[in-house]
PDB file of C-alpha atoms in Angstrom:
ATOM      1  CA  UNK G   1      44.294 128.816  52.809  1.00 91.00           C
ATOM      2  CA  UNK G   2      47.933 127.847  53.335  1.00 96.00           C
ATOM      3  CA  UNK G   3      49.591 127.760  56.770  1.00 97.00           C
ATOM      4  CA  UNK G   4      53.244 128.733  57.048  1.00 97.00           C
ATOM      5  CA  UNK G   5      55.850 128.058  59.715  1.00 97.00           C
ATOM      6  CA  UNK G   6      59.534 127.210  59.891  1.00 98.00           C
ATOM      7  CA  UNK G   7      59.756 123.378  59.825  1.00 98.00           C
ATOM      8  CA  UNK G   8      63.160 123.545  61.525  1.00 98.00           C
ATOM      9  CA  UNK G   9      61.742 125.187  64.663  1.00 98.00           C
ATOM     10  CA  UNK G  10      59.344 123.701  67.224  1.00 97.00           C
ATOM     11  CA  UNK G  11      55.751 124.934  67.578  1.00 98.00           C
ATOM     12  CA  UNK G  12      54.891 125.267  71.259  1.00 96.00           C
ATOM     13  CA  UNK G  13      51.094 125.436  70.862  1.00 94.00           C
ATOM     14  CA  UNK G  14      49.640 122.011  69.931  1.00 93.00           C
ATOM     15  CA  UNK G  15      46.563 123.384  68.153  1.00 94.00           C
ATOM     16  CA  UNK G  16      48.522 125.853  65.971  1.00 96.00           C
ATOM     17  CA  UNK G  17      48.798 124.933  62.277  1.00 95.00           C
ATOM     18  CA  UNK G  18      50.978 127.864  61.333  1.00 97.00           C
ATOM     19  CA  UNK G  19      50.377 131.414  60.126  1.00 96.00           C
ATOM     20  CA  UNK G  20      47.509 131.730  57.620  1.00 95.00           C
ATOM     21  CA  UNK G  21      48.842 132.735  54.209  1.00 95.00           C
ATOM     22  CA  UNK G  22      46.819 133.504  51.101  1.00 94.00           C
ATOM     23  CA  UNK G  23      47.448 135.246  47.778  1.00 92.00           C
ATOM     24  CA  UNK G  24      51.069 135.965  48.647  1.00 93.00           C
ATOM     25  CA  UNK G  25      50.375 137.564  52.034  1.00 92.00           C
ATOM     26  CA  UNK G  26      50.156 136.629  55.700  1.00 94.00           C
ATOM     27  CA  UNK G  27      46.617 136.925  57.037  1.00 93.00           C
ATOM     28  CA  UNK G  28      45.380 138.306  60.329  1.00 86.00           C
ATOM     29  CA  UNK G  29      41.973 136.608  60.338  1.00 81.00           C
ATOM     30  CA  UNK G  30      40.314 138.198  63.360  1.00 81.00           C
ATOM     31  CA  UNK G  31      39.582 141.899  62.837  1.00 77.00           C
ATOM     32  CA  UNK G  32      42.175 142.366  60.072  1.00 73.00           C
ATOM     33  CA  UNK G  33      43.787 145.703  59.314  1.00 72.00           C
ATOM     34  CA  UNK G  34      44.549 147.166  55.892  1.00 70.00           C
ATOM     35  CA  UNK G  35      46.003 150.672  55.403  1.00 71.00           C
ATOM     36  CA  UNK G  36      43.559 152.056  52.846  1.00 68.00           C
ATOM     37  CA  UNK G  37      44.946 154.913  50.775  1.00 69.00           C
ATOM     38  CA  UNK G  38      41.713 156.856  51.332  1.00 70.00           C
ATOM     39  CA  UNK G  39      42.344 156.699  55.082  1.00 71.00           C
ATOM     40  CA  UNK G  40      45.908 157.918  54.627  1.00 70.00           C
ATOM     41  CA  UNK G  41      44.621 160.802  52.488  1.00 75.00           C
ATOM     42  CA  UNK G  42      41.982 161.592  55.090  1.00 77.00           C
ATOM     43  CA  UNK G  43      44.708 161.917  57.728  1.00 75.00           C
ATOM     44  CA  UNK G  44      46.825 164.106  55.459  1.00 75.00           C
ATOM     45  CA  UNK G  45      43.940 166.332  54.405  1.00 74.00           C
ATOM     46  CA  UNK G  46      42.141 166.722  57.745  1.00 84.00           C
ATOM     47  CA  UNK G  47      43.454 169.441  60.115  1.00 84.00           C
ATOM     48  CA  UNK G  48      44.928 168.081  63.309  1.00 88.00           C
ATOM     49  CA  UNK G  49      42.768 169.285  66.241  1.00 88.00           C
ATOM     50  CA  UNK G  50      45.903 169.196  68.422  1.00 92.00           C
ATOM     51  CA  UNK G  51      48.055 171.127  65.941  1.00 91.00           C
ATOM     52  CA  UNK G  52      48.814 174.092  68.201  1.00 94.00           C
ATOM     53  CA  UNK G  53      49.439 171.922  71.236  1.00 96.00           C
ATOM     54  CA  UNK G  54      51.709 169.668  69.229  1.00 95.00           C
ATOM     55  CA  UNK G  55      53.701 172.571  67.793  1.00 95.00           C
ATOM     56  CA  UNK G  56      54.247 174.022  71.266  1.00 96.00           C
ATOM     57  CA  UNK G  57      55.236 170.686  72.802  1.00 96.00           C
ATOM     58  CA  UNK G  58      59.037 170.451  72.671  1.00 95.00           C
ATOM     59  CA  UNK G  59      59.310 167.651  75.255  1.00 97.00           C
ATOM     60  CA  UNK G  60      61.873 164.939  74.624  1.00 97.00           C
ATOM     61  CA  UNK G  61      62.897 161.899  76.686  1.00 98.00           C
ATOM     62  CA  UNK G  62      65.917 162.473  78.888  1.00 98.00           C
ATOM     63  CA  UNK G  63      69.222 161.096  77.569  1.00 98.00           C
ATOM     64  CA  UNK G  64      71.729 159.703  80.058  1.00 98.00           C
ATOM     65  CA  UNK G  65      75.412 160.063  79.195  1.00 96.00           C
ATOM     66  CA  UNK G  66      77.048 156.964  80.699  1.00 92.00           C
ATOM     67  CA  UNK G  67      78.180 154.131  78.422  1.00 93.00           C
ATOM     68  CA  UNK G  68      79.491 151.865  81.178  1.00 95.00           C
ATOM     69  CA  UNK G  69      76.890 149.213  80.360  1.00 97.00           C
ATOM     70  CA  UNK G  70      78.492 148.480  76.964  1.00 96.00           C
ATOM     71  CA  UNK G  71      81.470 146.774  78.642  1.00 95.00           C
ATOM     72  CA  UNK G  72      79.342 145.066  81.326  1.00 95.00           C
ATOM     73  CA  UNK G  73      78.769 141.384  80.517  1.00 93.00           C
ATOM     74  CA  UNK G  74      78.189 140.362  84.131  1.00 94.00           C
ATOM     75  CA  UNK G  75      74.731 141.646  85.065  1.00 96.00           C
ATOM     76  CA  UNK G  76      71.232 141.233  83.636  1.00 98.00           C
ATOM     77  CA  UNK G  77      69.813 144.519  82.399  1.00 98.00           C
ATOM     78  CA  UNK G  78      68.033 146.348  79.652  1.00 98.00           C
ATOM     79  CA  UNK G  79      68.737 149.750  78.124  1.00 98.00           C
ATOM     80  CA  UNK G  80      66.205 151.703  76.079  1.00 98.00           C
ATOM     81  CA  UNK G  81      67.833 153.427  73.090  1.00 98.00           C
ATOM     82  CA  UNK G  82      64.600 155.072  71.903  1.00 98.00           C
ATOM     83  CA  UNK G  83      61.471 153.968  70.014  1.00 98.00           C
ATOM     84  CA  UNK G  84      61.452 150.115  70.008  1.00 98.00           C
ATOM     85  CA  UNK G  85      65.204 149.612  70.344  1.00 98.00           C
ATOM     86  CA  UNK G  86      66.436 147.958  73.519  1.00 98.00           C
ATOM     87  CA  UNK G  87      69.683 146.262  74.460  1.00 98.00           C
ATOM     88  CA  UNK G  88      68.675 143.336  76.658  1.00 98.00           C
ATOM     89  CA  UNK G  89      71.298 141.249  78.449  1.00 98.00           C
ATOM     90  CA  UNK G  90      70.453 137.962  80.208  1.00 98.00           C
ATOM     91  CA  UNK G  91      73.100 135.610  81.560  1.00 97.00           C
ATOM     92  CA  UNK G  92      75.791 137.373  79.545  1.00 97.00           C
ATOM     93  CA  UNK G  93      73.902 136.954  76.266  1.00 98.00           C
ATOM     94  CA  UNK G  94      73.208 140.316  74.655  1.00 98.00           C
ATOM     95  CA  UNK G  95      70.303 141.135  72.342  1.00 98.00           C
ATOM     96  CA  UNK G  96      69.277 144.287  70.502  1.00 98.00           C
ATOM     97  CA  UNK G  97      65.661 144.705  69.385  1.00 98.00           C
ATOM     98  CA  UNK G  98      64.368 146.486  66.284  1.00 98.00           C
ATOM     99  CA  UNK G  99      67.550 148.528  65.743  1.00 98.00           C
ATOM    100  CA  UNK G 100      66.652 151.804  64.073  1.00 98.00           C
ATOM    101  CA  UNK G 101      69.195 154.325  65.334  1.00 97.00           C
ATOM    102  CA  UNK G 102      69.160 156.857  62.503  1.00 92.00           C
ATOM    103  CA  UNK G 103      66.673 159.228  60.960  1.00 91.00           C
ATOM    104  CA  UNK G 104      64.242 157.901  58.369  1.00 91.00           C
ATOM    105  CA  UNK G 105      63.280 159.422  54.996  1.00 86.00           C
ATOM    106  CA  UNK G 106      61.299 162.592  55.818  1.00 88.00           C
ATOM    107  CA  UNK G 107      61.143 161.537  59.497  1.00 93.00           C
ATOM    108  CA  UNK G 108      64.124 162.877  61.476  1.00 93.00           C
ATOM    109  CA  UNK G 109      65.068 161.306  64.776  1.00 96.00           C
ATOM    110  CA  UNK G 110      64.172 163.591  67.690  1.00 96.00           C
ATOM    111  CA  UNK G 111      66.438 162.116  70.343  1.00 96.00           C
ATOM    112  CA  UNK G 112      69.660 160.091  69.978  1.00 96.00           C
ATOM    113  CA  UNK G 113      71.738 157.802  72.161  1.00 97.00           C
ATOM    114  CA  UNK G 114      74.906 159.601  73.295  1.00 96.00           C
ATOM    115  CA  UNK G 115      77.227 157.454  71.145  1.00 96.00           C
ATOM    116  CA  UNK G 116      77.430 156.248  67.529  1.00 97.00           C
ATOM    117  CA  UNK G 117      75.878 152.892  66.651  1.00 97.00           C
ATOM    118  CA  UNK G 118      79.244 151.104  65.997  1.00 97.00           C
ATOM    119  CA  UNK G 119      80.093 151.529  69.688  1.00 97.00           C
ATOM    120  CA  UNK G 120      77.355 149.019  70.579  1.00 98.00           C
ATOM    121  CA  UNK G 121      79.461 145.876  70.921  1.00 98.00           C
ATOM    122  CA  UNK G 122      79.061 142.500  72.577  1.00 98.00           C
ATOM    123  CA  UNK G 123      75.802 141.855  70.708  1.00 98.00           C
ATOM    124  CA  UNK G 124      74.993 138.154  70.240  1.00 98.00           C
ATOM    125  CA  UNK G 125      71.557 138.448  68.599  1.00 98.00           C
ATOM    126  CA  UNK G 126      69.747 141.074  66.557  1.00 98.00           C
ATOM    127  CA  UNK G 127      65.963 140.722  66.906  1.00 98.00           C
ATOM    128  CA  UNK G 128      63.674 142.240  64.262  1.00 98.00           C
ATOM    129  CA  UNK G 129      59.932 142.071  64.855  1.00 98.00           C
ATOM    130  CA  UNK G 130      58.772 143.146  61.371  1.00 98.00           C
ATOM    131  CA  UNK G 131      59.891 145.099  58.331  1.00 97.00           C
ATOM    132  CA  UNK G 132      58.490 148.616  58.882  1.00 96.00           C
ATOM    133  CA  UNK G 133      61.178 151.249  58.500  1.00 96.00           C
ATOM    134  CA  UNK G 134      60.896 152.435  62.110  1.00 97.00           C
ATOM    135  CA  UNK G 135      61.715 148.883  63.271  1.00 98.00           C
ATOM    136  CA  UNK G 136      64.047 147.591  60.549  1.00 97.00           C
ATOM    137  CA  UNK G 137      66.793 149.855  59.170  1.00 97.00           C
ATOM    138  CA  UNK G 138      69.491 148.761  56.747  1.00 97.00           C
ATOM    139  CA  UNK G 139      72.159 151.190  57.986  1.00 97.00           C
ATOM    140  CA  UNK G 140      71.657 150.291  61.644  1.00 98.00           C
ATOM    141  CA  UNK G 141      71.692 146.541  60.962  1.00 98.00           C
ATOM    142  CA  UNK G 142      74.836 146.751  58.859  1.00 98.00           C
ATOM    143  CA  UNK G 143      76.607 148.990  61.370  1.00 98.00           C
ATOM    144  CA  UNK G 144      75.793 146.533  64.146  1.00 98.00           C
ATOM    145  CA  UNK G 145      76.976 143.545  62.117  1.00 98.00           C
ATOM    146  CA  UNK G 146      80.252 145.307  61.288  1.00 98.00           C
ATOM    147  CA  UNK G 147      80.849 145.959  64.994  1.00 98.00           C
ATOM    148  CA  UNK G 148      79.530 142.530  66.027  1.00 98.00           C
ATOM    149  CA  UNK G 149      80.542 139.968  63.373  1.00 98.00           C
ATOM    150  CA  UNK G 150      79.582 137.154  65.773  1.00 98.00           C
ATOM    151  CA  UNK G 151      75.926 138.285  65.917  1.00 98.00           C
ATOM    152  CA  UNK G 152      73.035 136.179  64.642  1.00 98.00           C
ATOM    153  CA  UNK G 153      69.570 137.360  63.609  1.00 98.00           C
ATOM    154  CA  UNK G 154      66.220 136.143  64.965  1.00 99.00           C
ATOM    155  CA  UNK G 155      63.235 137.464  63.058  1.00 98.00           C
ATOM    156  CA  UNK G 156      59.917 136.668  61.382  1.00 98.00           C
ATOM    157  CA  UNK G 157      58.894 134.550  58.426  1.00 98.00           C
ATOM    158  CA  UNK G 158      59.579 136.273  55.106  1.00 97.00           C
ATOM    159  CA  UNK G 159      62.178 138.689  56.459  1.00 97.00           C
ATOM    160  CA  UNK G 160      64.848 137.199  54.213  1.00 97.00           C
ATOM    161  CA  UNK G 161      63.222 139.051  51.298  1.00 94.00           C
ATOM    162  CA  UNK G 162      63.854 142.364  53.099  1.00 96.00           C
ATOM    163  CA  UNK G 163      67.235 141.955  54.742  1.00 97.00           C
ATOM    164  CA  UNK G 164      68.833 139.043  52.875  1.00 95.00           C
ATOM    165  CA  UNK G 165      70.912 141.344  50.682  1.00 95.00           C
ATOM    166  CA  UNK G 166      72.059 143.400  53.676  1.00 96.00           C
ATOM    167  CA  UNK G 167      73.537 140.713  55.880  1.00 97.00           C
ATOM    168  CA  UNK G 168      75.844 138.586  53.669  1.00 94.00           C
ATOM    169  CA  UNK G 169      76.313 135.216  55.395  1.00 96.00           C
ATOM    170  CA  UNK G 170      75.079 136.237  58.854  1.00 98.00           C
ATOM    171  CA  UNK G 171      73.168 133.283  60.386  1.00 98.00           C
ATOM    172  CA  UNK G 172      69.430 134.015  60.485  1.00 98.00           C
ATOM    173  CA  UNK G 173      66.441 132.131  61.883  1.00 98.00           C
ATOM    174  CA  UNK G 174      62.902 133.087  60.862  1.00 98.00           C
ATOM    175  CA  UNK G 175      59.928 132.005  62.938  1.00 98.00           C
ATOM    176  CA  UNK G 176      56.158 131.963  62.759  1.00 98.00           C
ATOM    177  CA  UNK G 177      53.902 132.614  65.719  1.00 98.00           C
ATOM    178  CA  UNK G 178      54.222 130.180  68.632  1.00 98.00           C
ATOM    179  CA  UNK G 179      57.624 128.963  67.416  1.00 98.00           C
ATOM    180  CA  UNK G 180      60.772 128.806  69.525  1.00 98.00           C
ATOM    181  CA  UNK G 181      64.116 129.843  68.125  1.00 98.00           C
ATOM    182  CA  UNK G 182      67.032 127.424  68.415  1.00 98.00           C
ATOM    183  CA  UNK G 183      69.841 128.568  70.680  1.00 97.00           C
ATOM    184  CA  UNK G 184      72.316 126.868  73.029  1.00 96.00           C
ATOM    185  CA  UNK G 185      70.731 125.373  76.131  1.00 94.00           C
ATOM    186  CA  UNK G 186      72.646 127.716  78.478  1.00 95.00           C
ATOM    187  CA  UNK G 187      71.218 130.802  76.760  1.00 97.00           C
ATOM    188  CA  UNK G 188      67.751 132.326  77.184  1.00 98.00           C
ATOM    189  CA  UNK G 189      64.902 130.732  75.242  1.00 98.00           C
ATOM    190  CA  UNK G 190      63.079 133.014  72.783  1.00 98.00           C
ATOM    191  CA  UNK G 191      59.597 132.453  71.385  1.00 98.00           C
ATOM    192  CA  UNK G 192      57.891 134.418  68.590  1.00 98.00           C
ATOM    193  CA  UNK G 193      54.292 135.372  69.425  1.00 98.00           C
ATOM    194  CA  UNK G 194      51.263 137.077  67.814  1.00 96.00           C
ATOM    195  CA  UNK G 195      50.637 140.784  67.519  1.00 96.00           C
ATOM    196  CA  UNK G 196      47.979 142.702  65.632  1.00 95.00           C
ATOM    197  CA  UNK G 197      49.899 144.630  63.030  1.00 94.00           C
ATOM    198  CA  UNK G 198      50.946 144.492  59.360  1.00 92.00           C
ATOM    199  CA  UNK G 199      54.031 144.846  57.185  1.00 93.00           C
ATOM    200  CA  UNK G 200      55.076 146.761  54.089  1.00 91.00           C
ATOM    201  CA  UNK G 201      58.131 148.624  52.801  1.00 92.00           C
ATOM    202  CA  UNK G 202      57.027 149.340  49.232  1.00 84.00           C
ATOM    203  CA  UNK G 203      53.833 149.677  47.221  1.00 81.00           C
ATOM    204  CA  UNK G 204      53.316 146.026  46.348  1.00 84.00           C
ATOM    205  CA  UNK G 205      54.604 143.936  49.281  1.00 88.00           C
ATOM    206  CA  UNK G 206      51.765 144.191  51.791  1.00 90.00           C
ATOM    207  CA  UNK G 207      52.058 141.496  54.519  1.00 92.00           C
ATOM    208  CA  UNK G 208      54.666 139.461  52.640  1.00 95.00           C
ATOM    209  CA  UNK G 209      56.694 139.569  55.854  1.00 97.00           C
ATOM    210  CA  UNK G 210      55.205 138.391  59.144  1.00 97.00           C
ATOM    211  CA  UNK G 211      55.165 140.532  62.316  1.00 97.00           C
ATOM    212  CA  UNK G 212      55.201 139.579  65.986  1.00 97.00           C
ATOM    213  CA  UNK G 213      56.563 139.801  69.522  1.00 98.00           C
ATOM    214  CA  UNK G 214      59.467 138.117  71.331  1.00 98.00           C
ATOM    215  CA  UNK G 215      59.236 136.404  74.705  1.00 98.00           C
ATOM    216  CA  UNK G 216      62.476 135.822  76.663  1.00 98.00           C
ATOM    217  CA  UNK G 217      62.713 133.025  79.229  1.00 98.00           C
ATOM    218  CA  UNK G 218      65.756 132.671  81.457  1.00 97.00           C
ATOM    219  CA  UNK G 219      66.285 131.238  84.927  1.00 95.00           C
ATOM    220  CA  UNK G 220      62.618 131.322  85.826  1.00 95.00           C
ATOM    221  CA  UNK G 221      61.995 134.863  84.572  1.00 97.00           C
ATOM    222  CA  UNK G 222      60.069 135.997  81.518  1.00 98.00           C
ATOM    223  CA  UNK G 223      60.239 139.291  79.661  1.00 98.00           C
ATOM    224  CA  UNK G 224      57.987 140.333  76.762  1.00 98.00           C
ATOM    225  CA  UNK G 225      59.030 142.621  73.915  1.00 98.00           C
ATOM    226  CA  UNK G 226      55.845 143.541  72.055  1.00 98.00           C
ATOM    227  CA  UNK G 227      57.270 144.790  68.756  1.00 97.00           C
ATOM    228  CA  UNK G 228      54.429 146.781  67.194  1.00 96.00           C
ATOM    229  CA  UNK G 229      50.783 146.035  67.920  1.00 96.00           C
ATOM    230  CA  UNK G 230      47.260 147.314  68.233  1.00 96.00           C
ATOM    231  CA  UNK G 231      45.247 146.019  71.185  1.00 96.00           C
ATOM    232  CA  UNK G 232      44.033 142.473  70.470  1.00 93.00           C
ATOM    233  CA  UNK G 233      43.042 139.103  71.889  1.00 88.00           C
ATOM    234  CA  UNK G 234      46.467 137.388  71.819  1.00 89.00           C
ATOM    235  CA  UNK G 235      47.703 139.402  74.803  1.00 97.00           C
ATOM    236  CA  UNK G 236      45.438 137.363  77.099  1.00 96.00           C
ATOM    237  CA  UNK G 237      46.345 134.193  75.197  1.00 95.00           C
ATOM    238  CA  UNK G 238      50.042 134.904  75.678  1.00 97.00           C
ATOM    239  CA  UNK G 239      49.477 135.499  79.371  1.00 97.00           C
ATOM    240  CA  UNK G 240      47.784 132.103  79.675  1.00 95.00           C
ATOM    241  CA  UNK G 241      50.562 130.244  77.868  1.00 95.00           C
ATOM    242  CA  UNK G 242      53.358 132.197  79.595  1.00 97.00           C
ATOM    243  CA  UNK G 243      52.270 133.192  83.129  1.00 97.00           C
ATOM    244  CA  UNK G 244      54.277 135.382  85.475  1.00 97.00           C
ATOM    245  CA  UNK G 245      55.851 137.679  82.880  1.00 98.00           C
ATOM    246  CA  UNK G 246      58.089 140.106  84.734  1.00 98.00           C
ATOM    247  CA  UNK G 247      58.468 143.085  82.359  1.00 98.00           C
ATOM    248  CA  UNK G 248      56.258 143.817  79.341  1.00 98.00           C
ATOM    249  CA  UNK G 249      57.702 146.280  76.841  1.00 98.00           C
ATOM    250  CA  UNK G 250      54.701 147.730  75.003  1.00 98.00           C
ATOM    251  CA  UNK G 251      54.150 150.593  72.559  1.00 98.00           C
ATOM    252  CA  UNK G 252      52.189 153.626  73.722  1.00 98.00           C
ATOM    253  CA  UNK G 253      52.651 156.141  70.902  1.00 97.00           C
ATOM    254  CA  UNK G 254      51.624 156.879  67.297  1.00 96.00           C
ATOM    255  CA  UNK G 255      47.899 156.478  68.035  1.00 96.00           C
ATOM    256  CA  UNK G 256      46.284 159.669  66.669  1.00 94.00           C
ATOM    257  CA  UNK G 257      44.051 159.919  64.734  1.00 93.00           C
ATOM    258  CA  UNK G 258      42.437 156.711  65.918  1.00 91.00           C
ATOM    259  CA  UNK G 259      40.658 156.035  62.600  1.00 87.00           C
ATOM    260  CA  UNK G 260      44.107 155.665  61.035  1.00 79.00           C
ATOM    261  CA  UNK G 261      46.199 154.243  63.860  1.00 87.00           C
ATOM    262  CA  UNK G 262      43.969 152.123  66.087  1.00 89.00           C
ATOM    263  CA  UNK G 263      44.351 149.037  63.904  1.00 89.00           C
ATOM    264  CA  UNK G 264      48.146 149.140  64.212  1.00 90.00           C
ATOM    265  CA  UNK G 265      49.177 150.820  67.490  1.00 96.00           C
ATOM    266  CA  UNK G 266      47.954 151.161  71.059  1.00 98.00           C
ATOM    267  CA  UNK G 267      47.266 154.332  72.963  1.00 98.00           C
ATOM    268  CA  UNK G 268      48.471 154.461  76.587  1.00 98.00           C
ATOM    269  CA  UNK G 269      45.204 153.242  78.069  1.00 98.00           C
ATOM    270  CA  UNK G 270      45.090 150.290  75.677  1.00 98.00           C
ATOM    271  CA  UNK G 271      48.679 149.473  76.551  1.00 98.00           C
ATOM    272  CA  UNK G 272      47.721 149.298  80.238  1.00 98.00           C
ATOM    273  CA  UNK G 273      44.914 146.913  79.347  1.00 98.00           C
ATOM    274  CA  UNK G 274      47.317 144.804  77.255  1.00 98.00           C
ATOM    275  CA  UNK G 275      49.768 144.720  80.189  1.00 98.00           C
ATOM    276  CA  UNK G 276      46.969 143.501  82.461  1.00 98.00           C
ATOM    277  CA  UNK G 277      45.901 140.890  79.905  1.00 98.00           C
ATOM    278  CA  UNK G 278      49.468 139.622  79.762  1.00 98.00           C
ATOM    279  CA  UNK G 279      49.491 139.326  83.527  1.00 98.00           C
ATOM    280  CA  UNK G 280      52.884 141.036  83.621  1.00 98.00           C
ATOM    281  CA  UNK G 281      54.274 142.433  86.858  1.00 98.00           C
ATOM    282  CA  UNK G 282      55.800 145.611  85.410  1.00 98.00           C
ATOM    283  CA  UNK G 283      55.159 147.766  82.345  1.00 98.00           C
ATOM    284  CA  UNK G 284      57.911 149.483  80.368  1.00 98.00           C
ATOM    285  CA  UNK G 285      56.477 151.749  77.635  1.00 98.00           C
ATOM    286  CA  UNK G 286      58.183 152.297  74.280  1.00 98.00           C
ATOM    287  CA  UNK G 287      57.409 153.596  70.777  1.00 98.00           C
ATOM    288  CA  UNK G 288      57.121 157.241  71.785  1.00 98.00           C
ATOM    289  CA  UNK G 289      59.267 160.371  71.966  1.00 97.00           C
ATOM    290  CA  UNK G 290      61.770 159.331  69.274  1.00 98.00           C
ATOM    291  CA  UNK G 291      60.041 159.867  65.924  1.00 97.00           C
ATOM    292  CA  UNK G 292      57.104 162.069  64.961  1.00 96.00           C
ATOM    293  CA  UNK G 293      54.784 159.515  63.325  1.00 95.00           C
ATOM    294  CA  UNK G 294      51.285 160.757  64.163  1.00 94.00           C
ATOM    295  CA  UNK G 295      49.119 163.608  65.388  1.00 95.00           C
ATOM    296  CA  UNK G 296      49.476 163.520  69.169  1.00 97.00           C
ATOM    297  CA  UNK G 297      51.879 165.948  70.904  1.00 97.00           C
ATOM    298  CA  UNK G 298      55.261 164.489  71.820  1.00 97.00           C
ATOM    299  CA  UNK G 299      54.732 164.380  75.584  1.00 98.00           C
ATOM    300  CA  UNK G 300      51.125 163.160  75.554  1.00 98.00           C
ATOM    301  CA  UNK G 301      51.870 159.390  75.629  1.00 98.00           C
ATOM    302  CA  UNK G 302      54.333 159.956  78.482  1.00 98.00           C
ATOM    303  CA  UNK G 303      51.733 161.885  80.487  1.00 98.00           C
ATOM    304  CA  UNK G 304      48.798 159.611  79.704  1.00 98.00           C
ATOM    305  CA  UNK G 305      50.601 156.379  80.622  1.00 98.00           C
ATOM    306  CA  UNK G 306      51.424 157.773  84.048  1.00 98.00           C
ATOM    307  CA  UNK G 307      47.826 158.855  84.564  1.00 98.00           C
ATOM    308  CA  UNK G 308      46.465 155.498  83.384  1.00 98.00           C
ATOM    309  CA  UNK G 309      48.729 153.555  85.749  1.00 98.00           C
ATOM    310  CA  UNK G 310      47.897 155.883  88.632  1.00 98.00           C
ATOM    311  CA  UNK G 311      44.191 155.255  88.037  1.00 98.00           C
ATOM    312  CA  UNK G 312      44.891 151.524  88.429  1.00 96.00           C
ATOM    313  CA  UNK G 313      46.906 152.301  91.598  1.00 97.00           C
ATOM    314  CA  UNK G 314      49.896 150.624  89.916  1.00 97.00           C
ATOM    315  CA  UNK G 315      52.270 153.536  89.441  1.00 98.00           C
ATOM    316  CA  UNK G 316      54.942 151.591  91.333  1.00 98.00           C
ATOM    317  CA  UNK G 317      54.913 149.002  88.525  1.00 98.00           C
ATOM    318  CA  UNK G 318      55.592 151.537  85.752  1.00 98.00           C
ATOM    319  CA  UNK G 319      59.178 151.791  84.464  1.00 98.00           C
ATOM    320  CA  UNK G 320      59.919 155.013  82.548  1.00 98.00           C
ATOM    321  CA  UNK G 321      63.636 155.082  81.776  1.00 98.00           C
ATOM    322  CA  UNK G 322      65.361 157.788  79.838  1.00 98.00           C
ATOM    323  CA  UNK G 323      67.260 156.986  76.665  1.00 98.00           C
ATOM    324  CA  UNK G 324      70.435 155.073  77.557  1.00 98.00           C
ATOM    325  CA  UNK G 325      69.302 154.498  81.160  1.00 98.00           C
ATOM    326  CA  UNK G 326      70.116 151.067  82.573  1.00 98.00           C
ATOM    327  CA  UNK G 327      67.295 149.021  84.143  1.00 98.00           C
ATOM    328  CA  UNK G 328      68.666 146.047  86.075  1.00 97.00           C
ATOM    329  CA  UNK G 329      66.656 142.856  85.836  1.00 96.00           C
TER     330      UNK G 329
END
């Protein structure tokens, strides 16, 4: 077994050797996931028990019209642009996460920000958690770089094989789990952390690119962007290493059927458990309402996350913004 990390970046966990790597692929050693073709065929061939409910469900997240935040470099905030794409601004430094702002092949986008992608300016860093097409899109990345030539890219080990040809000479740092990215001392500190997921864009590149989450630290506050993940042990581990997380951005959609999705995504109840394991103060759900990727009806994650938080008597800690709605930090 080989262990990979970026030797130019610090590892913040003393007992961490690097990400296990074998036979050309990153390894998730505890309860690994592999998308078997027979499971994919089972999903495609088995009737969806929620088919009628899903067809009748035309719910979409609300879209707010204002674009005032684009010119605002003074306040700390985040803006959800759908799926796993956020603009996060801390201390005047602006990040955009997993920018996929277009439709995908055979998967149209259901809800759009009220402006074209090139209007998103002032971006200092593009963060990409892994190479799946609903988190890493060539057109979106190139549009953002054209509008933000000063931007740099923070991402995972191996991502240069996916995006290297897209980005020309844009500065890029790739990190393994428990590694901190290098940035000026006056800017937020970002650390790349474990998730339970996988990567692939073609037929023969399974797990050649690492996947993970980003943790932001700035002026005593911490915010967690979970990328894509099933429920797993590292949530509690992250909470131990990084206590007092303020906001955790966690996926709650694309979970049905569970025999296909449970190894890669969380349902709303699992997301609540992950939020509790992280020890975060507030939960901001994502990865729902933007693309039709699975069998559950569009509004079901939105309804179930509210019910799950109410059952914990923590509804006041749930943040459910509309698309393009500003959440001040």
